Amino acid sequence: MAARRVLCNPDLVVLLWAFQPGLPRDLYDLVAECRAIATCRSYDDALYYLLPARYERSLASLKVQIADASKLELELEGDVDVSQKHLVSASALFLCEAAPAAMLAMHLLVLTLDLERLHRWLRFQSPPNVVLSSNTLDFAARCGRIEVLEYLLIIASPMRCSSRGYDAAAKYGCLPIVDRLERLGVPCTEAAIDGAALHGHLAVVAYLHGRGKPCTTLAMSGAAAKGHLEVVRYLHVHRHEGCTSWAMIGAVTGGFERTIAFLQGHRPECAPTLRPPSRPRATASSSSRARPLSAVDAELLAYLCPSAASTAQQC
């Protein structure tokens, strides 16, 4: 009878269950879902996950690149309807090739920025580094929520982010995270300013410049190709790297007339390359170029301004 009274007491039952092994139902379902997520490989052997449709909002809000299945020669296992899934590369999720389901679950929790479930998930991992790696910290930095990163840094200590996370945070304009990683002494590469400039994040570019971070000609060229005139102006005044001639080609292809005028008036690399278009959205024509694009220029243009790639290949 005494045992019956104990088991019928709701408060005591909750305390007893708190010490039972196993995952809560929602976390168990998450792991089961991750084990069931199909994978495939492209023609260049890159690994892709076919994520369920419920991740669409998180992928869109964080601008995680979703691959176009029609443009990839995919090697699918079994009967998989790709049209009902979101095709995301392992690289875009900062996952290594052999990531187990528990690690995928960890990264999907970071993707959804679900701090409450992250906290519960890590409570059931012993030790936490079973599902935590520097890739996880880098992905948290890339996703841009400072509270999630701060929590994971505490749990993962002494592990920390790498330059990959710093560069990604800069690229996507996450200035609070860039500042936090800088204060932690995490290094960055030229890709930090280059990526921030490409995406028009002037505050991040200025912050990194103020701390003596390096960049390449990709910074000004990418900003010009995307029409970020204020970034182009800032780099022109404060940096010495300059740009390449295809910056003008990208600006012309995009129809960014003010950027075109600035490049012609201030950048000797661009002045003889192309004439400005007669109307917005004009593209480079055979009469508006002084020389053919080099192979390097064409590759860089395709990277920073995909819409201009076909035009560039004809030059």
Coordinates of N, CA and C in Angstrom, one line a residue, residues 129-309:
N129 N 30.5 16.6 -25.5 CA 31.3 16.7 -26.7 C 31.0 15.5 -27.7
V130 N 30.1 14.6 -27.2 CA 29.6 13.6 -28.2 C 28.9 14.2 -29.3
V131 N 28.2 15.3 -29.1 CA 27.4 15.9 -30.1 C 27.9 17.4 -30.4
L132 N 28.9 17.8 -29.7 CA 29.5 19.1 -29.8 C 30.8 19.1 -30.5
S133 N 31.1 19.9 -31.4 CA 32.4 20.1 -32.0 C 32.6 21.5 -32.4
S134 N 33.8 21.8 -32.8 CA 34.1 23.2 -33.3 C 33.2 23.5 -34.5
N135 N 32.8 22.5 -35.3 CA 31.9 22.8 -36.4 C 30.5 23.2 -35.9
T136 N 30.1 22.7 -34.7 CA 28.8 23.1 -34.1 C 28.9 24.6 -33.7
L137 N 30.0 24.9 -33.0 CA 30.2 26.3 -32.6 C 30.2 27.3 -33.8
D138 N 30.9 26.8 -34.9 CA 31.0 27.6 -36.1 C 29.6 27.8 -36.7
F139 N 28.8 26.7 -36.7 CA 27.5 26.8 -37.3 C 26.6 27.8 -36.4
A140 N 26.8 27.7 -35.1 CA 26.0 28.6 -34.3 C 26.4 30.1 -34.6
A141 N 27.7 30.3 -34.8 CA 28.1 31.7 -35.1 C 27.5 32.1 -36.5
R142 N 27.5 31.2 -37.4 CA 26.9 31.5 -38.7 C 25.4 31.8 -38.6
C143 N 24.7 31.1 -37.7 CA 23.3 31.3 -37.6 C 22.9 32.6 -36.9
G144 N 23.8 33.2 -36.2 CA 23.7 34.6 -35.8 C 22.9 34.9 -34.5
R145 N 22.6 33.9 -33.7 CA 21.9 34.2 -32.4 C 22.9 34.2 -31.3
I146 N 23.2 35.3 -30.7 CA 24.3 35.4 -29.7 C 24.0 34.5 -28.5
E147 N 22.7 34.4 -28.1 CA 22.4 33.6 -26.9 C 22.8 32.2 -27.1
V148 N 22.5 31.6 -28.3 CA 22.8 30.2 -28.6 C 24.3 30.0 -28.6
L149 N 25.0 30.9 -29.2 CA 26.5 30.8 -29.2 C 27.1 30.9 -27.8
E150 N 26.7 31.8 -27.0 CA 27.2 32.0 -25.7 C 27.0 30.7 -24.9
Y151 N 25.8 30.2 -25.0 CA 25.5 28.9 -24.2 C 26.4 27.8 -24.7
L152 N 26.5 27.6 -25.9 CA 27.3 26.5 -26.4 C 28.8 26.7 -26.1
L153 N 29.3 27.9 -26.1 CA 30.7 28.2 -25.7 C 30.9 27.8 -24.3
I154 N 29.9 28.0 -23.4 CA 30.1 27.6 -22.0 C 30.1 26.1 -21.9
I155 N 29.2 25.4 -22.5 CA 29.1 24.0 -22.5 C 30.4 23.3 -23.1
A156 N 30.9 23.9 -24.2 CA 31.9 23.3 -24.9 C 33.3 23.6 -24.4
S157 N 33.4 24.6 -23.5 CA 34.7 25.0 -23.0 C 35.6 23.9 -22.7
P158 N 36.9 23.9 -23.1 CA 37.7 25.0 -23.7 C 37.6 25.1 -25.2
M159 N 36.8 24.3 -25.8 CA 36.6 24.3 -27.3 C 36.1 25.7 -27.7
R160 N 36.5 26.1 -28.9 CA 36.0 27.4 -29.3 C 35.8 27.4 -30.8
C161 N 35.3 28.5 -31.4 CA 35.1 28.6 -32.8 C 36.4 28.7 -33.5
S162 N 36.3 28.4 -34.8 CA 37.5 28.6 -35.7 C 37.2 29.8 -36.6
S163 N 38.2 30.0 -37.5 CA 38.1 31.1 -38.4 C 36.9 30.9 -39.3
R164 N 36.4 29.7 -39.5 CA 35.3 29.5 -40.4 C 34.0 30.1 -39.8
G165 N 33.8 30.0 -38.5 CA 32.7 30.6 -37.9 C 32.8 32.1 -37.9
Y166 N 34.0 32.6 -37.6 CA 34.2 34.1 -37.7 C 33.8 34.6 -39.1
D167 N 34.4 34.0 -40.1 CA 34.2 34.4 -41.5 C 32.7 34.4 -41.8
A168 N 32.0 33.3 -41.4 CA 30.6 33.2 -41.7 C 29.7 34.2 -41.0
A169 N 30.1 34.5 -39.7 CA 29.3 35.5 -39.0 C 29.5 36.9 -39.7
A170 N 30.7 37.2 -40.1 CA 30.9 38.4 -40.8 C 30.1 38.5 -42.2
K171 N 30.2 37.4 -42.9 CA 29.5 37.3 -44.2 C 28.0 37.6 -44.1
Y172 N 27.4 37.1 -43.0 CA 26.0 37.3 -42.8 C 25.6 38.5 -41.9
G173 N 26.6 39.3 -41.6 CA 26.3 40.6 -40.9 C 26.0 40.5 -39.5
C174 N 26.5 39.4 -38.8 CA 26.2 39.2 -37.4 C 27.2 40.0 -36.5
L175 N 27.1 41.3 -36.4 CA 28.2 42.1 -35.8 C 28.3 41.7 -34.3
P176 N 27.3 41.5 -33.5 CA 27.5 41.1 -32.1 C 28.3 39.8 -32.0
I177 N 28.1 38.8 -32.9 CA 28.9 37.6 -32.8 C 30.3 37.9 -33.3
V178 N 30.5 38.7 -34.3 CA 31.8 39.0 -34.8 C 32.6 39.7 -33.6
D179 N 32.0 40.6 -32.9 CA 32.6 41.3 -31.8 C 33.0 40.3 -30.7
R180 N 32.1 39.4 -30.4 CA 32.3 38.4 -29.4 C 33.5 37.5 -29.7
L181 N 33.6 37.0 -31.0 CA 34.7 36.1 -31.4 C 36.0 36.9 -31.4
E182 N 35.9 38.2 -31.8 CA 37.1 39.0 -31.8 C 37.7 39.1 -30.4
R183 N 36.8 39.3 -29.4 CA 37.2 39.5 -28.0 C 37.7 38.2 -27.4
L184 N 37.3 37.1 -28.0 CA 37.8 35.7 -27.6 C 39.1 35.4 -28.2
G185 N 39.5 36.2 -29.2 CA 40.8 35.9 -29.9 C 40.7 34.9 -31.0
V186 N 39.5 34.7 -31.5 CA 39.3 33.8 -32.6 C 39.8 34.5 -33.9
P187 N 40.6 33.9 -34.7 CA 41.1 34.5 -35.9 C 40.1 34.5 -37.0
C188 N 40.3 35.4 -38.0 CA 39.5 35.3 -39.2 C 40.4 35.4 -40.4
T189 N 39.9 35.2 -41.6 CA 40.7 35.3 -42.8 C 40.2 36.4 -43.7
E190 N 40.8 36.6 -44.9 CA 40.3 37.6 -45.8 C 38.8 37.4 -46.2
A191 N 38.3 36.2 -46.0 CA 36.9 35.9 -46.4 C 35.9 36.7 -45.5
A192 N 36.4 37.2 -44.3 CA 35.5 37.9 -43.4 C 35.1 39.2 -44.0
I193 N 36.0 40.1 -44.4 CA 35.7 41.4 -45.1 C 35.1 41.1 -46.4
D194 N 35.7 40.2 -47.2 CA 35.2 39.9 -48.5 C 33.7 39.5 -48.5
G195 N 33.3 38.6 -47.6 CA 32.0 38.2 -47.5 C 31.0 39.3 -47.0
A196 N 31.5 40.0 -46.0 CA 30.7 41.1 -45.5 C 30.4 42.2 -46.6
A197 N 31.4 42.5 -47.3 CA 31.3 43.5 -48.4 C 30.4 43.0 -49.5
L198 N 30.5 41.7 -49.9 CA 29.6 41.1 -50.9 C 28.2 41.3 -50.5
H199 N 27.9 41.1 -49.2 CA 26.5 41.1 -48.8 C 26.0 42.5 -48.3
G200 N 26.9 43.5 -48.4 CA 26.5 44.9 -48.1 C 26.5 45.2 -46.6
H201 N 27.2 44.5 -45.8 CA 27.2 44.8 -44.4 C 28.3 45.8 -44.0
L202 N 28.0 47.1 -44.2 CA 29.0 48.1 -44.0 C 29.5 48.2 -42.6
A203 N 28.7 48.0 -41.6 CA 29.1 48.1 -40.2 C 30.1 47.0 -39.9
V204 N 29.9 45.9 -40.4 CA 30.9 44.8 -40.2 C 32.2 45.0 -40.9
V205 N 32.1 45.5 -42.2 CA 33.3 45.9 -42.9 C 34.1 46.9 -42.1
A206 N 33.4 48.0 -41.6 CA 34.1 49.0 -40.9 C 34.7 48.5 -39.6
Y207 N 34.0 47.6 -38.9 CA 34.5 47.0 -37.7 C 35.8 46.2 -37.9
L208 N 35.8 45.4 -38.9 CA 36.9 44.6 -39.3 C 38.1 45.4 -39.7
H209 N 37.8 46.4 -40.5 CA 38.9 47.3 -41.0 C 39.5 48.0 -39.8
G210 N 38.7 48.4 -38.9 CA 39.3 49.1 -37.7 C 40.1 48.2 -36.8
R211 N 40.1 46.9 -37.0 CA 40.9 46.0 -36.3 C 42.0 45.4 -37.2
G212 N 42.2 46.0 -38.3 CA 43.4 45.6 -39.1 C 43.2 44.3 -39.8
K213 N 42.0 43.9 -40.1 CA 41.8 42.6 -40.7 C 42.0 42.7 -42.2
P214 N 42.5 41.6 -42.9 CA 42.9 41.6 -44.3 C 41.6 41.4 -45.2
C215 N 41.8 41.8 -46.4 CA 40.8 41.4 -47.4 C 41.5 41.3 -48.8
T216 N 40.7 41.0 -49.8 CA 41.3 40.9 -51.2 C 40.5 41.8 -52.1
T217 N 40.8 41.8 -53.4 CA 40.0 42.5 -54.4 C 38.6 42.0 -54.5
L218 N 38.3 40.8 -53.9 CA 37.0 40.3 -53.9 C 36.0 41.2 -53.1
A219 N 36.5 42.0 -52.2 CA 35.7 42.8 -51.3 C 35.0 43.9 -52.1
M220 N 35.8 44.8 -52.8 CA 35.2 45.8 -53.5 C 34.5 45.3 -54.8
S221 N 35.1 44.3 -55.4 CA 34.5 43.8 -56.6 C 33.2 43.2 -56.4
G222 N 33.1 42.4 -55.3 CA 31.8 41.8 -54.9 C 30.8 42.8 -54.5
A223 N 31.2 43.8 -53.8 CA 30.2 44.9 -53.4 C 29.7 45.6 -54.6
A224 N 30.6 45.9 -55.6 CA 30.2 46.5 -56.8 C 29.2 45.7 -57.6
A225 N 29.5 44.4 -57.7 CA 28.7 43.5 -58.5 C 27.3 43.3 -57.9
K226 N 27.2 43.6 -56.6 CA 25.8 43.5 -56.0 C 25.2 44.9 -55.8
G227 N 25.9 45.9 -56.2 CA 25.3 47.3 -56.1 C 25.4 47.9 -54.7
H228 N 26.3 47.5 -53.9 CA 26.4 48.1 -52.5 C 27.4 49.3 -52.6
L229 N 26.9 50.4 -53.1 CA 27.7 51.5 -53.4 C 28.4 52.1 -52.1
E230 N 27.7 52.1 -51.0 CA 28.3 52.7 -49.8 C 29.5 51.8 -49.3
V231 N 29.4 50.5 -49.5 CA 30.6 49.7 -49.2 C 31.7 49.9 -50.2
V232 N 31.4 50.1 -51.5 CA 32.4 50.4 -52.4 C 33.1 51.7 -52.1
R233 N 32.4 52.7 -51.7 CA 33.0 54.0 -51.4 C 33.9 53.8 -50.1
Y234 N 33.4 53.1 -49.2 CA 34.2 52.9 -47.9 C 35.5 52.2 -48.2
L235 N 35.5 51.2 -49.0 CA 36.7 50.4 -49.3 C 37.6 51.3 -50.2
H236 N 37.0 52.1 -51.1 CA 37.9 53.0 -51.9 C 38.6 54.0 -51.1
V237 N 38.0 54.5 -50.0 CA 38.6 55.5 -49.2 C 39.6 54.9 -48.2
H238 N 39.3 53.7 -47.6 CA 40.0 53.2 -46.5 C 40.9 52.0 -46.8
R239 N 40.8 51.4 -47.9 CA 41.6 50.2 -48.2 C 42.4 50.4 -49.5
H240 N 43.4 49.6 -49.6 CA 44.4 49.7 -50.8 C 44.2 48.6 -51.8
E241 N 43.4 47.6 -51.4 CA 43.4 46.4 -52.3 C 42.8 46.6 -53.7
G242 N 41.8 47.5 -53.7 CA 41.2 47.9 -55.0 C 40.2 46.8 -55.5
C243 N 40.0 46.7 -56.8 CA 39.1 45.7 -57.3 C 39.7 45.2 -58.6
T244 N 38.9 44.3 -59.3 CA 39.4 43.9 -60.6 C 38.4 44.4 -61.7
S245 N 38.7 44.3 -62.9 CA 37.9 44.9 -64.0 C 36.5 44.3 -64.1
W246 N 36.4 43.1 -63.6 CA 35.0 42.4 -63.8 C 34.0 43.0 -62.7
A247 N 34.5 43.8 -61.8 CA 33.6 44.5 -60.9 C 32.6 45.4 -61.7
M248 N 33.2 46.0 -62.7 CA 32.3 46.8 -63.6 C 31.4 46.0 -64.4
I249 N 31.8 44.8 -64.8 CA 30.9 43.9 -65.6 C 29.8 43.5 -64.7
G250 N 30.1 43.1 -63.4 CA 29.0 42.8 -62.5 C 28.0 43.9 -62.3
A251 N 28.5 45.1 -62.1 CA 27.7 46.3 -61.9 C 26.8 46.6 -63.1
V252 N 27.4 46.5 -64.3 CA 26.6 46.7 -65.5 C 25.5 45.6 -65.7
T253 N 25.9 44.4 -65.5 CA 24.9 43.3 -65.6 C 23.8 43.5 -64.6
G254 N 24.1 44.0 -63.4 CA 23.0 44.2 -62.4 C 22.3 45.5 -62.7
G255 N 22.7 46.4 -63.6 CA 22.1 47.6 -63.8 C 22.2 48.7 -62.7
F256 N 23.4 48.6 -62.0 CA 23.6 49.5 -60.9 C 24.3 50.8 -61.4
E257 N 23.5 51.8 -61.9 CA 24.1 52.9 -62.6 C 25.0 53.8 -61.7
R258 N 24.6 54.0 -60.5 CA 25.4 54.9 -59.6 C 26.7 54.2 -59.3
T259 N 26.7 52.9 -59.1 CA 27.9 52.1 -58.9 C 28.8 52.2 -60.1
I260 N 28.2 52.0 -61.3 CA 29.0 52.1 -62.5 C 29.7 53.5 -62.7
A261 N 28.9 54.6 -62.4 CA 29.5 55.9 -62.5 C 30.6 56.1 -61.5
F262 N 30.5 55.6 -60.3 CA 31.5 55.7 -59.3 C 32.8 55.0 -59.8
L263 N 32.6 53.7 -60.2 CA 33.8 52.9 -60.7 C 34.5 53.6 -61.8
Q264 N 33.7 54.2 -62.8 CA 34.3 54.8 -63.9 C 35.1 56.1 -63.5
G265 N 34.6 56.8 -62.5 CA 35.2 58.0 -62.1 C 36.3 57.9 -61.1
H266 N 36.4 56.7 -60.4 CA 37.4 56.6 -59.3 C 38.3 55.4 -59.4
R267 N 37.9 54.4 -60.1 CA 38.8 53.2 -60.2 C 39.4 53.0 -61.5
P268 N 40.7 53.1 -61.6 CA 41.3 53.0 -62.9 C 41.3 51.6 -63.5
E269 N 41.1 50.6 -62.6 CA 40.9 49.2 -63.1 C 39.7 49.0 -63.9
C270 N 38.7 49.9 -63.7 CA 37.4 49.7 -64.3 C 37.1 50.6 -65.4
A271 N 37.7 51.8 -65.4 CA 37.3 52.9 -66.4 C 37.3 52.4 -67.8
P272 N 38.3 51.7 -68.3 CA 38.3 51.3 -69.7 C 37.6 50.0 -70.1
T273 N 37.0 49.4 -69.1 CA 36.5 48.1 -69.3 C 35.1 48.0 -70.0
L274 N 34.2 48.8 -69.5 CA 32.8 48.8 -70.0 C 32.2 50.2 -70.0
R275 N 31.3 50.5 -70.9 CA 30.5 51.7 -70.8 C 29.3 51.4 -70.1
P276 N 28.7 52.4 -69.4 CA 27.5 52.2 -68.7 C 26.3 51.9 -69.6
P277 N 25.3 51.1 -69.1 CA 24.2 50.8 -69.9 C 23.3 51.9 -70.2
S278 N 22.5 51.9 -71.3 CA 21.6 53.0 -71.6 C 20.3 52.9 -70.8
R279 N 20.1 51.8 -70.1 CA 18.9 51.7 -69.3 C 19.2 50.6 -68.2
P280 N 18.4 50.6 -67.1 CA 18.7 49.6 -66.0 C 18.6 48.2 -66.5
R281 N 19.3 47.3 -65.8 CA 19.3 45.9 -66.1 C 19.9 45.6 -67.4
A282 N 20.7 46.5 -68.0 CA 21.4 46.2 -69.3 C 22.5 45.2 -69.0
T283 N 23.0 44.5 -70.0 CA 24.0 43.6 -69.8 C 25.2 44.0 -70.7
A284 N 26.4 43.4 -70.4 CA 27.5 43.7 -71.2 C 27.4 43.1 -72.6
S285 N 27.6 43.9 -73.6 CA 27.5 43.4 -75.0 C 28.9 43.5 -75.7
S286 N 29.0 43.0 -76.9 CA 30.2 42.9 -77.6 C 30.8 44.3 -77.8
S287 N 30.0 45.3 -77.9 CA 30.5 46.6 -78.2 C 30.9 47.4 -77.0
S288 N 30.6 46.8 -75.8 CA 30.9 47.6 -74.5 C 32.0 47.0 -73.7
R289 N 32.9 46.2 -74.4 CA 34.0 45.7 -73.6 C 35.3 46.0 -74.4
A290 N 36.4 46.1 -73.6 CA 37.7 46.4 -74.2 C 38.5 45.2 -74.4
R291 N 38.3 44.2 -73.6 CA 39.1 43.0 -73.6 C 38.3 41.8 -73.1
P292 N 38.7 40.6 -73.5 CA 38.0 39.4 -73.0 C 38.3 39.2 -71.5
L293 N 37.4 38.6 -70.8 CA 37.6 38.2 -69.4 C 38.7 37.1 -69.4
S294 N 39.6 37.2 -68.4 CA 40.5 36.1 -68.2 C 39.7 35.0 -67.5
A295 N 40.4 33.8 -67.5 CA 39.7 32.7 -66.8 C 39.5 32.9 -65.3
V296 N 40.4 33.6 -64.7 CA 40.3 33.9 -63.3 C 39.1 34.9 -63.1
D297 N 39.1 36.0 -63.9 CA 38.0 36.9 -63.8 C 36.6 36.2 -64.0
A298 N 36.5 35.3 -65.0 CA 35.2 34.7 -65.2 C 34.8 33.8 -64.0
E299 N 35.8 33.1 -63.4 CA 35.5 32.3 -62.2 C 35.0 33.1 -61.1
L300 N 35.7 34.3 -60.8 CA 35.3 35.1 -59.7 C 34.0 35.8 -60.0
L301 N 33.7 36.1 -61.2 CA 32.4 36.7 -61.5 C 31.3 35.7 -61.3
A302 N 31.5 34.5 -61.7 CA 30.5 33.5 -61.5 C 30.2 33.2 -60.0
Y303 N 31.3 33.4 -59.2 CA 31.1 33.2 -57.8 C 30.3 34.3 -57.1
L304 N 30.6 35.5 -57.5 CA 30.0 36.6 -56.8 C 28.7 37.1 -57.4
C305 N 28.6 36.9 -58.7 CA 27.4 37.4 -59.4 C 27.0 36.4 -60.4
P306 N 26.3 35.3 -59.9 CA 25.9 34.2 -60.8 C 25.1 34.6 -62.0
S307 N 24.3 35.6 -61.9 CA 23.5 36.0 -63.0 C 24.3 36.6 -64.2
A308 N 25.5 37.0 -63.9 CA 26.4 37.5 -64.9 C 27.3 36.5 -65.6
A309 N 27.2 35.2 -65.1 CA 28.2 34.2 -65.5 C 28.0 33.9 -67.0

